[in-house]
Coordinates of C-alpha atoms (C1' of nucleotides) in Angstrom, one line a residue:
Chain A
M1 CA -58.3 -46.2 24.8
I2 CA -56.8 -42.8 24.3
S3 CA -53.5 -41.9 25.8
K4 CA -54.3 -39.0 28.0
S5 CA -50.9 -37.4 28.2
I6 CA -49.3 -37.2 24.8
D7 CA -52.1 -37.6 22.3
P8 CA -51.4 -34.7 19.8
K9 CA -55.1 -34.1 19.0
R10 CA -56.0 -34.0 22.6
Q11 CA -53.2 -31.5 23.2
A12 CA -54.3 -29.4 20.2
I13 CA -57.9 -29.4 21.6
I14 CA -56.8 -28.3 25.1
E15 CA -54.6 -25.6 23.7
A16 CA -57.2 -24.2 21.4
A17 CA -59.9 -24.3 24.1
T18 CA -57.5 -22.6 26.6
R19 CA -56.7 -19.9 24.2
M20 CA -60.4 -19.2 23.3
F21 CA -61.7 -19.5 26.8
L22 CA -59.2 -17.0 28.0
A23 CA -59.8 -14.6 25.2
H24 CA -63.6 -14.7 25.1
G25 CA -64.8 -16.5 28.2
Y26 CA -66.3 -19.9 28.6
R27 CA -69.9 -19.1 27.8
N28 CA -69.0 -17.2 24.6
V29 CA -67.1 -20.0 23.0
S30 CA -69.0 -22.8 21.3
M31 CA -67.8 -26.3 20.8
D32 CA -68.0 -25.7 17.0
K33 CA -65.5 -22.8 17.3
I34 CA -63.1 -24.9 19.4
A35 CA -63.3 -27.8 16.9
Q36 CA -62.6 -25.3 14.0
A37 CA -59.6 -23.8 15.9
A38 CA -58.0 -27.1 17.0
P39 CA -58.6 -28.1 14.1
V40 CA -60.6 -31.3 14.5
S41 CA -64.1 -32.4 13.8
K42 CA -66.7 -31.9 16.5
A43 CA -67.1 -35.7 16.8
T44 CA -63.4 -36.0 17.6
L45 CA -63.8 -33.3 20.2
Y46 CA -66.6 -35.2 21.9
N47 CA -64.5 -38.4 21.6
H48 CA -61.9 -36.9 23.8
F49 CA -64.1 -34.9 26.2
D50 CA -67.6 -36.1 27.3
S51 CA -68.9 -32.5 27.5
K52 CA -68.0 -28.9 27.4
N53 CA -67.7 -28.9 31.2
A54 CA -65.3 -31.7 31.1
L55 CA -63.2 -29.8 28.6
L56 CA -63.2 -26.8 30.9
A57 CA -62.0 -28.9 33.8
A58 CA -59.1 -30.2 31.7
V59 CA -58.3 -26.6 30.6
V60 CA -58.3 -25.2 34.1
S61 CA -56.2 -28.1 35.5
N62 CA -53.7 -27.6 32.7
L63 CA -53.7 -23.8 33.2
C64 CA -53.1 -24.0 37.0
A65 CA -50.2 -26.3 36.5
S66 CA -48.5 -24.0 34.1
L67 CA -49.2 -20.9 36.2
L68 CA -47.9 -22.5 39.3
Q69 CA -44.7 -23.4 37.5
T70 CA -44.3 -19.8 36.5
M71 CA -44.6 -18.6 40.1
S72 CA -42.4 -21.3 41.6
E73 CA -39.5 -20.2 39.3
A74 CA -38.9 -17.4 41.7
V75 CA -36.1 -18.9 43.7
I76 CA -35.1 -17.5 47.0
D77 CA -31.3 -17.7 46.9
S78 CA -30.0 -14.5 48.5
D79 CA -29.3 -13.5 52.1
D80 CA -30.8 -10.1 51.3
V81 CA -34.4 -10.2 52.5
E82 CA -35.4 -7.1 50.5
K83 CA -33.9 -8.6 47.4
N84 CA -35.7 -11.8 47.9
L85 CA -39.1 -10.1 48.4
K86 CA -38.6 -8.1 45.3
K87 CA -37.9 -11.2 43.4
I88 CA -41.1 -12.8 44.7
A89 CA -43.0 -9.6 44.0
A90 CA -41.8 -9.4 40.5
S91 CA -42.8 -12.9 39.6
F92 CA -46.2 -12.3 41.1
M93 CA -46.7 -9.1 39.2
D94 CA -45.6 -10.6 35.9
L95 CA -48.1 -13.4 36.3
F96 CA -51.1 -11.3 37.6
F97 CA -50.6 -8.4 35.2
S98 CA -50.3 -10.6 32.1
E99 CA -53.1 -11.0 29.6
D100 CA -53.4 -14.7 30.5
G101 CA -53.3 -14.0 34.3
M102 CA -56.1 -11.5 34.0
A103 CA -58.2 -13.7 31.8
G104 CA -57.5 -16.7 34.0
Y105 CA -58.6 -14.8 37.1
R106 CA -61.9 -13.8 35.3
L107 CA -62.4 -17.3 34.1
F108 CA -61.8 -18.9 37.5
I109 CA -64.0 -16.7 39.6
T110 CA -66.8 -16.6 37.0
E111 CA -67.1 -20.3 36.3
S112 CA -66.4 -21.6 39.9
R113 CA -69.9 -20.5 40.8
D114 CA -71.3 -23.3 38.7
F115 CA -68.4 -25.7 39.2
P116 CA -67.3 -25.7 42.8
E117 CA -64.6 -28.3 42.3
L118 CA -63.0 -25.8 39.9
G119 CA -62.6 -23.2 42.6
Q120 CA -61.0 -25.9 44.9
L121 CA -58.6 -26.8 42.1
V122 CA -57.5 -23.2 41.5
Y123 CA -57.0 -22.5 45.2
E124 CA -55.1 -25.7 46.0
S125 CA -52.9 -25.8 42.9
G126 CA -52.5 -22.0 42.5
A127 CA -53.1 -19.7 45.4
L128 CA -52.2 -22.0 48.2
P129 CA -48.7 -23.0 47.0
A130 CA -47.8 -19.4 46.5
L131 CA -49.1 -18.3 49.9
T132 CA -47.4 -21.2 51.8
G133 CA -44.2 -20.6 49.9
L134 CA -44.0 -17.0 51.1
E135 CA -45.3 -18.0 54.5
N136 CA -42.5 -20.6 55.0
Y137 CA -39.9 -18.1 54.0
L138 CA -41.2 -15.6 56.6
R139 CA -41.2 -18.4 59.2
R140 CA -37.5 -19.1 58.4
L141 CA -36.7 -15.5 58.9
N142 CA -38.4 -15.8 62.3
D143 CA -36.5 -18.9 63.1
D144 CA -33.2 -17.3 62.1
G145 CA -33.9 -14.6 64.7
R146 CA -33.6 -12.0 62.0
F147 CA -37.2 -10.9 62.3
S148 CA -40.2 -11.4 64.6
I149 CA -43.3 -11.7 62.5
A150 CA -46.3 -12.1 64.7
D151 CA -48.5 -13.8 62.1
P152 CA -46.8 -15.2 59.0
A153 CA -50.1 -16.3 57.4
F154 CA -51.5 -12.8 57.6
A155 CA -48.2 -11.3 56.4
A156 CA -48.1 -13.6 53.3
N157 CA -51.7 -12.6 52.4
A158 CA -50.9 -8.9 53.0
F159 CA -47.9 -9.1 50.7
F160 CA -49.9 -10.3 47.7
N161 CA -52.9 -8.1 48.4
L162 CA -50.7 -5.0 48.6
L163 CA -49.0 -5.7 45.3
K164 CA -52.3 -5.3 43.5
G165 CA -51.9 -1.7 44.3
D166 CA -54.0 0.8 42.3
L167 CA -53.5 -1.2 39.1
Y168 CA -55.3 -4.5 39.4
F169 CA -59.0 -3.4 39.6
P170 CA -58.8 -0.9 36.8
C171 CA -57.0 -3.5 34.7
L172 CA -59.7 -6.1 35.5
L173 CA -62.4 -3.6 34.4
G174 CA -60.5 -3.0 31.2
I175 CA -60.3 0.7 31.7
R176 CA -56.5 0.9 31.6
P177 CA -53.8 -1.0 29.8
L178 CA -51.6 -3.6 31.5
P179 CA -48.7 -2.0 33.3
L180 CA -45.3 -2.2 31.8
G181 CA -42.1 -3.1 33.7
D182 CA -41.6 0.5 35.0
E183 CA -45.1 0.7 36.4
K184 CA -44.9 -2.7 38.1
N185 CA -41.6 -1.7 39.6
R186 CA -43.1 1.6 40.9
V187 CA -45.7 -0.4 42.8
I188 CA -43.1 -2.9 44.1
N189 CA -41.0 0.0 45.3
E190 CA -43.9 1.5 47.1
V191 CA -45.0 -1.7 48.7
I192 CA -41.7 -3.2 49.9
P193 CA -40.6 -0.4 52.3
F194 CA -44.0 -0.2 53.8
Y195 CA -44.1 -3.9 54.2
L196 CA -40.8 -4.1 55.9
Q197 CA -41.8 -1.4 58.3
G198 CA -45.4 -2.4 59.0
I199 CA -45.4 -6.1 59.1
L200 CA -42.0 -7.5 59.6
H201 CA -41.1 -5.3 62.6
A202 CA -37.5 -5.5 61.5
D203 CA -35.1 -6.1 64.4
Q204 CA -32.2 -5.0 62.4
Chain B
M1 CA -92.8 7.9 25.6
I2 CA -92.1 5.9 28.7
S3 CA -91.3 7.7 31.9
K4 CA -87.8 6.4 32.8
S5 CA -87.7 7.1 36.5
I6 CA -91.0 5.9 38.1
D7 CA -92.6 3.5 35.6
P8 CA -93.5 0.5 37.8
K9 CA -93.0 -2.1 35.2
R10 CA -89.7 -0.8 34.3
Q11 CA -88.7 -0.9 37.9
A12 CA -90.0 -4.4 38.2
I13 CA -87.9 -5.5 35.2
I14 CA -84.7 -3.9 36.5
E15 CA -85.2 -5.5 39.9
A16 CA -85.9 -8.9 38.5
A17 CA -83.0 -8.7 36.1
T18 CA -80.6 -7.5 38.8
R19 CA -81.6 -10.3 41.1
M20 CA -81.2 -12.9 38.4
F21 CA -78.0 -11.5 36.9
L22 CA -76.4 -11.5 40.3
A23 CA -77.6 -14.9 41.2
H24 CA -76.8 -16.8 38.0
G25 CA -74.6 -14.5 35.8
Y26 CA -75.5 -12.4 32.8
R27 CA -75.0 -15.2 30.2
N28 CA -77.0 -17.8 32.1
V29 CA -80.2 -15.7 32.3
S30 CA -82.5 -15.5 29.3
M31 CA -84.9 -12.7 28.5
D32 CA -87.7 -15.3 28.9
K33 CA -86.7 -16.0 32.5
I34 CA -86.5 -12.3 33.2
A35 CA -89.9 -11.6 31.7
Q36 CA -91.4 -14.5 33.8
A37 CA -89.8 -13.2 37.0
A38 CA -90.8 -9.5 36.5
P39 CA -93.5 -10.6 35.7
V40 CA -94.2 -9.1 32.3
S41 CA -94.4 -10.4 28.8
K42 CA -91.3 -10.5 26.7
A43 CA -92.8 -7.9 24.3
T44 CA -93.2 -5.5 27.2
L45 CA -89.6 -6.2 28.2
Y46 CA -88.4 -5.3 24.7
N47 CA -90.6 -2.3 24.7
H48 CA -88.6 -0.9 27.7
F49 CA -85.1 -2.1 26.7
D50 CA -83.9 -2.4 23.1
S51 CA -81.7 -5.4 23.9
K52 CA -80.4 -7.6 26.6
N53 CA -77.2 -5.5 26.6
A54 CA -79.2 -2.3 27.2
L55 CA -80.9 -4.0 30.1
L56 CA -77.5 -5.0 31.5
A57 CA -76.4 -1.4 31.3
A58 CA -79.4 -0.2 33.2
V59 CA -78.9 -2.9 35.8
V60 CA -75.3 -2.0 36.4
S61 CA -76.0 1.7 36.6
N62 CA -78.7 1.1 39.1
L63 CA -76.5 -1.3 41.1
C64 CA -73.6 1.0 41.3
A65 CA -75.8 3.8 42.6
S66 CA -77.1 1.7 45.4
L67 CA -73.7 0.2 46.3
L68 CA -72.2 3.7 46.4
Q69 CA -74.9 4.8 48.8
T70 CA -74.1 1.9 51.1
M71 CA -70.5 2.9 51.3
S72 CA -71.0 6.6 51.6
E73 CA -73.1 6.0 54.8
A74 CA -69.9 5.5 56.7
V75 CA -69.7 8.9 58.2
I76 CA -66.4 10.1 59.6
D77 CA -67.5 11.9 62.8
S78 CA -65.0 11.1 65.5
D79 CA -61.6 12.6 66.4
D80 CA -60.3 9.1 67.0
V81 CA -58.5 8.1 63.9
E82 CA -58.5 4.4 64.7
K83 CA -62.2 4.5 65.3
N84 CA -62.9 6.2 62.0
L85 CA -60.7 3.8 60.1
K86 CA -62.6 0.9 61.7
K87 CA -65.9 2.4 60.7
I88 CA -64.7 2.8 57.1
A89 CA -63.3 -0.8 57.2
A90 CA -66.6 -2.2 58.5
S91 CA -68.7 -0.6 55.8
F92 CA -66.3 -1.9 53.2
M93 CA -66.3 -5.4 54.6
D94 CA -70.0 -5.5 54.9
L95 CA -70.3 -4.5 51.2
F96 CA -67.6 -6.7 49.7
F97 CA -68.4 -9.8 51.8
S98 CA -72.1 -9.8 51.0
E99 CA -73.7 -12.0 48.5
D100 CA -74.6 -9.1 46.3
G101 CA -71.1 -7.6 46.6
M102 CA -69.5 -10.8 45.6
A103 CA -71.9 -11.4 42.7
G104 CA -71.6 -7.8 41.6
Y105 CA -67.8 -8.1 41.5
R106 CA -68.1 -11.2 39.4
L107 CA -70.6 -9.6 37.1
F108 CA -68.6 -6.4 36.6
I109 CA -65.3 -7.9 35.8
T110 CA -66.8 -10.6 33.6
E111 CA -69.0 -8.4 31.5
S112 CA -66.8 -5.4 31.3
R113 CA -64.6 -7.4 28.8
D114 CA -67.3 -7.1 26.2
F115 CA -68.8 -3.8 27.4
P116 CA -65.9 -1.4 28.2
E117 CA -68.2 1.5 29.1
L118 CA -69.5 -0.8 31.9
G119 CA -66.1 -1.0 33.5
Q120 CA -65.8 2.8 33.3
L121 CA -69.2 3.2 35.0
V122 CA -68.3 0.8 37.8
Y123 CA -65.0 2.5 38.5
E124 CA -66.2 6.0 38.4
S125 CA -69.4 5.5 40.4
G126 CA -68.1 2.8 42.7
A127 CA -64.4 2.4 43.3
L128 CA -63.2 5.9 42.7
P129 CA -65.6 7.7 45.2
A130 CA -64.6 5.2 47.9
L131 CA -60.9 5.7 47.2
T132 CA -61.0 9.4 47.0
G133 CA -63.2 9.6 50.1
L134 CA -60.5 7.8 52.2
E135 CA -57.7 9.7 50.4
N136 CA -59.3 13.0 51.3
Y137 CA -59.6 11.9 54.9
L138 CA -55.9 10.9 55.0
R139 CA -55.0 14.3 53.5
R140 CA -56.9 16.1 56.2
L141 CA -54.9 14.1 58.8
N142 CA -51.8 15.4 57.1
D143 CA -53.0 18.9 57.1
D144 CA -53.9 18.8 60.7
G145 CA -50.4 17.8 61.5
R146 CA -51.5 14.7 63.2
F147 CA -49.8 12.4 60.7
S148 CA -47.4 12.6 57.8
I149 CA -48.6 10.3 55.1
A150 CA -46.1 10.3 52.2
D151 CA -48.5 9.1 49.5
P152 CA -52.3 9.3 50.4
A153 CA -53.3 7.7 47.1
F154 CA -51.1 4.7 47.7
A155 CA -52.3 4.5 51.3
A156 CA -56.0 4.6 50.4
N157 CA -55.5 1.7 47.9
A158 CA -53.5 -0.3 50.4
F159 CA -56.2 0.0 53.0
F160 CA -58.9 -1.6 50.9
N161 CA -56.5 -4.1 49.4
L162 CA -55.4 -5.3 52.9
L163 CA -59.0 -5.7 54.1
K164 CA -59.5 -8.5 51.6
G165 CA -57.2 -10.5 53.8
D166 CA -57.2 -14.2 53.5
L167 CA -60.9 -14.2 52.9
Y168 CA -61.8 -12.6 49.7
F169 CA -60.2 -14.9 47.1
P170 CA -61.6 -18.1 48.7
C171 CA -65.0 -16.5 48.9
L172 CA -64.9 -15.5 45.3
L173 CA -63.9 -19.1 44.3
G174 CA -66.8 -20.4 46.4
I175 CA -64.7 -22.7 48.5
R176 CA -65.6 -21.1 51.8
P177 CA -68.7 -19.4 53.2
L178 CA -69.0 -15.7 53.6
P179 CA -67.4 -14.5 56.9
L180 CA -69.7 -13.5 59.7
G181 CA -69.2 -10.4 61.9
D182 CA -66.6 -12.0 64.1
E183 CA -64.4 -13.1 61.2
K184 CA -64.7 -9.7 59.6
N185 CA -63.7 -8.0 62.8
R186 CA -60.7 -10.4 63.1
V187 CA -59.4 -9.2 59.8
I188 CA -60.1 -5.6 60.6
N189 CA -58.2 -5.9 63.9
E190 CA -55.3 -7.5 62.1
V191 CA -55.2 -4.8 59.5
I192 CA -55.6 -1.6 61.4
P193 CA -52.6 -1.8 63.8
F194 CA -50.4 -2.8 60.9
Y195 CA -51.8 0.0 58.8
L196 CA -51.2 2.6 61.5
Q197 CA -47.6 1.4 62.0
G198 CA -46.6 0.8 58.4
I199 CA -48.2 3.5 56.4
L200 CA -49.3 6.4 58.5
H201 CA -46.0 6.8 60.3
A202 CA -47.9 8.0 63.3
D203 CA -46.4 11.0 64.9
Q204 CA -48.4 10.6 68.1
Chain C
dG1 C1' -98.7 -0.8 26.0
dT2 C1' -99.4 -5.4 26.6
dC3 C1' -100.2 -9.8 25.3
dT4 C1' -99.6 -14.8 22.6
dA5 C1' -97.3 -16.9 19.0
dT6 C1' -93.6 -17.2 16.1
dA7 C1' -89.2 -16.3 13.2
dT8 C1' -84.5 -17.1 13.0
dA9 C1' -80.0 -18.4 14.6
dC10 C1' -77.1 -21.2 17.1
dA11 C1' -76.0 -23.9 21.1
dG12 C1' -74.5 -28.8 22.9
dA13 C1' -74.5 -33.3 21.6
dT14 C1' -75.0 -37.6 18.4
dA15 C1' -75.7 -40.9 14.2
dG16 C1' -73.7 -43.4 10.8
dA17 C1' -70.2 -43.7 6.9
dC18 C1' -65.4 -44.8 6.4
Chain D
dG1 C1' -60.8 -42.5 15.5
dT2 C1' -62.3 -39.3 12.5
dC3 C1' -65.3 -37.2 9.5
dT4 C1' -70.1 -35.0 7.5
dA5 C1' -74.6 -34.3 8.4
dT6 C1' -78.2 -33.9 11.7
dC7 C1' -81.2 -33.9 16.0
dT8 C1' -83.1 -31.3 19.7
dG9 C1' -83.5 -27.5 22.7
dT10 C1' -83.3 -22.8 23.6
dA11 C1' -81.5 -18.2 22.8
dT12 C1' -82.6 -13.2 21.1
dA13 C1' -85.7 -10.7 19.0
dT14 C1' -90.2 -9.6 16.5
dA15 C1' -95.2 -9.8 14.3
dG16 C1' -99.8 -9.0 14.9
dA17 C1' -104.1 -9.2 17.8
dC18 C1' -106.4 -6.4 21.4

DNA sequence: GTCTATATACAGATAGAC
DNA sequence: GTCTATCTGTATATAGAC
């Protein structure tokens, strides 16, 4: 029986597979290449994972956990609403406009067609926690009487959708480089005032 | 020399390839399967297209043209701004939340990694015309003195981003069915009032 | 131009020695 | 458990008859 959590070869396989799936896409990476990169023999690879699909599941699960951790590090600790929103926005932007974030997005939506449980995993362990985190914060603002947000769920979705701005689609298509800090801040500074005005219906 | 525009076998090949690429993804469809579906022999297929990549380029080019036509049918003909925006929104929603729209999005962002010119084609013949169309309409509203929109480019992007609402990502991940007319209208009716309030800074 | 048949490469997965 | 060597299927692309 193999220890699932700390076996070094297993970890090496997952890390190599993650790197290569993100860089080249699931279909373009062979088990031979993964074995070479790990580096282990192909028999060892199949000793740890029954199939290439099983390896993908492990990779995605691992990836979601680490991505979620990145996002959840955006702590809401100020009384300044605008400051808190900027903090959440910045952590979102850093994640989504990273090489790994882009590649993960491509990987998830491409492969979830053939592996429905993969889409479920991504949504529940990635998108949903981020959305409910923001939604809960907006509800607290409602409860404090500082704002009256008619539909916090809609507002949370709108926030993340808006932050994609004019950058995300061209980046996904590979026709422009990833934005640097200045450009990401430009979008954030466009989005936040609009957001405060349009959705939050600020009372004060 | 083969006539590029009206050759029936060529058309049959492109149509079959488009259907299968959208349904199963570029990598999951073999030239054998395309030849069977067309139906032509594989030799004929290679007589019309030098490689599988060349066939993909033809498919994407053809697809962008037909998608663009769908969007451009949303004519702006009323004096009622809200009515016009709803019309644009509906045509966007019908396109993006269709099976072909979803599958095309997956295909474009997946394959543009390995074919950069494909991303360029999609952006220039698909996204950009839609964006500039809305942007120009917003500028006209500015010029008429009916609104004062600070940044029409930002506003155009925000409009389409917002319409993805809470539906698009789950649909892409395959964890919920495509929205019907009622659900699409629900999102539209959430987005439009917010948009008018937050971005357009309506003067009247 | 179109077909059947095939060349060549490489994929996922396994056998058997140690 | 790990390795080298291999099985089996299928992919892209082509040769040669008609």
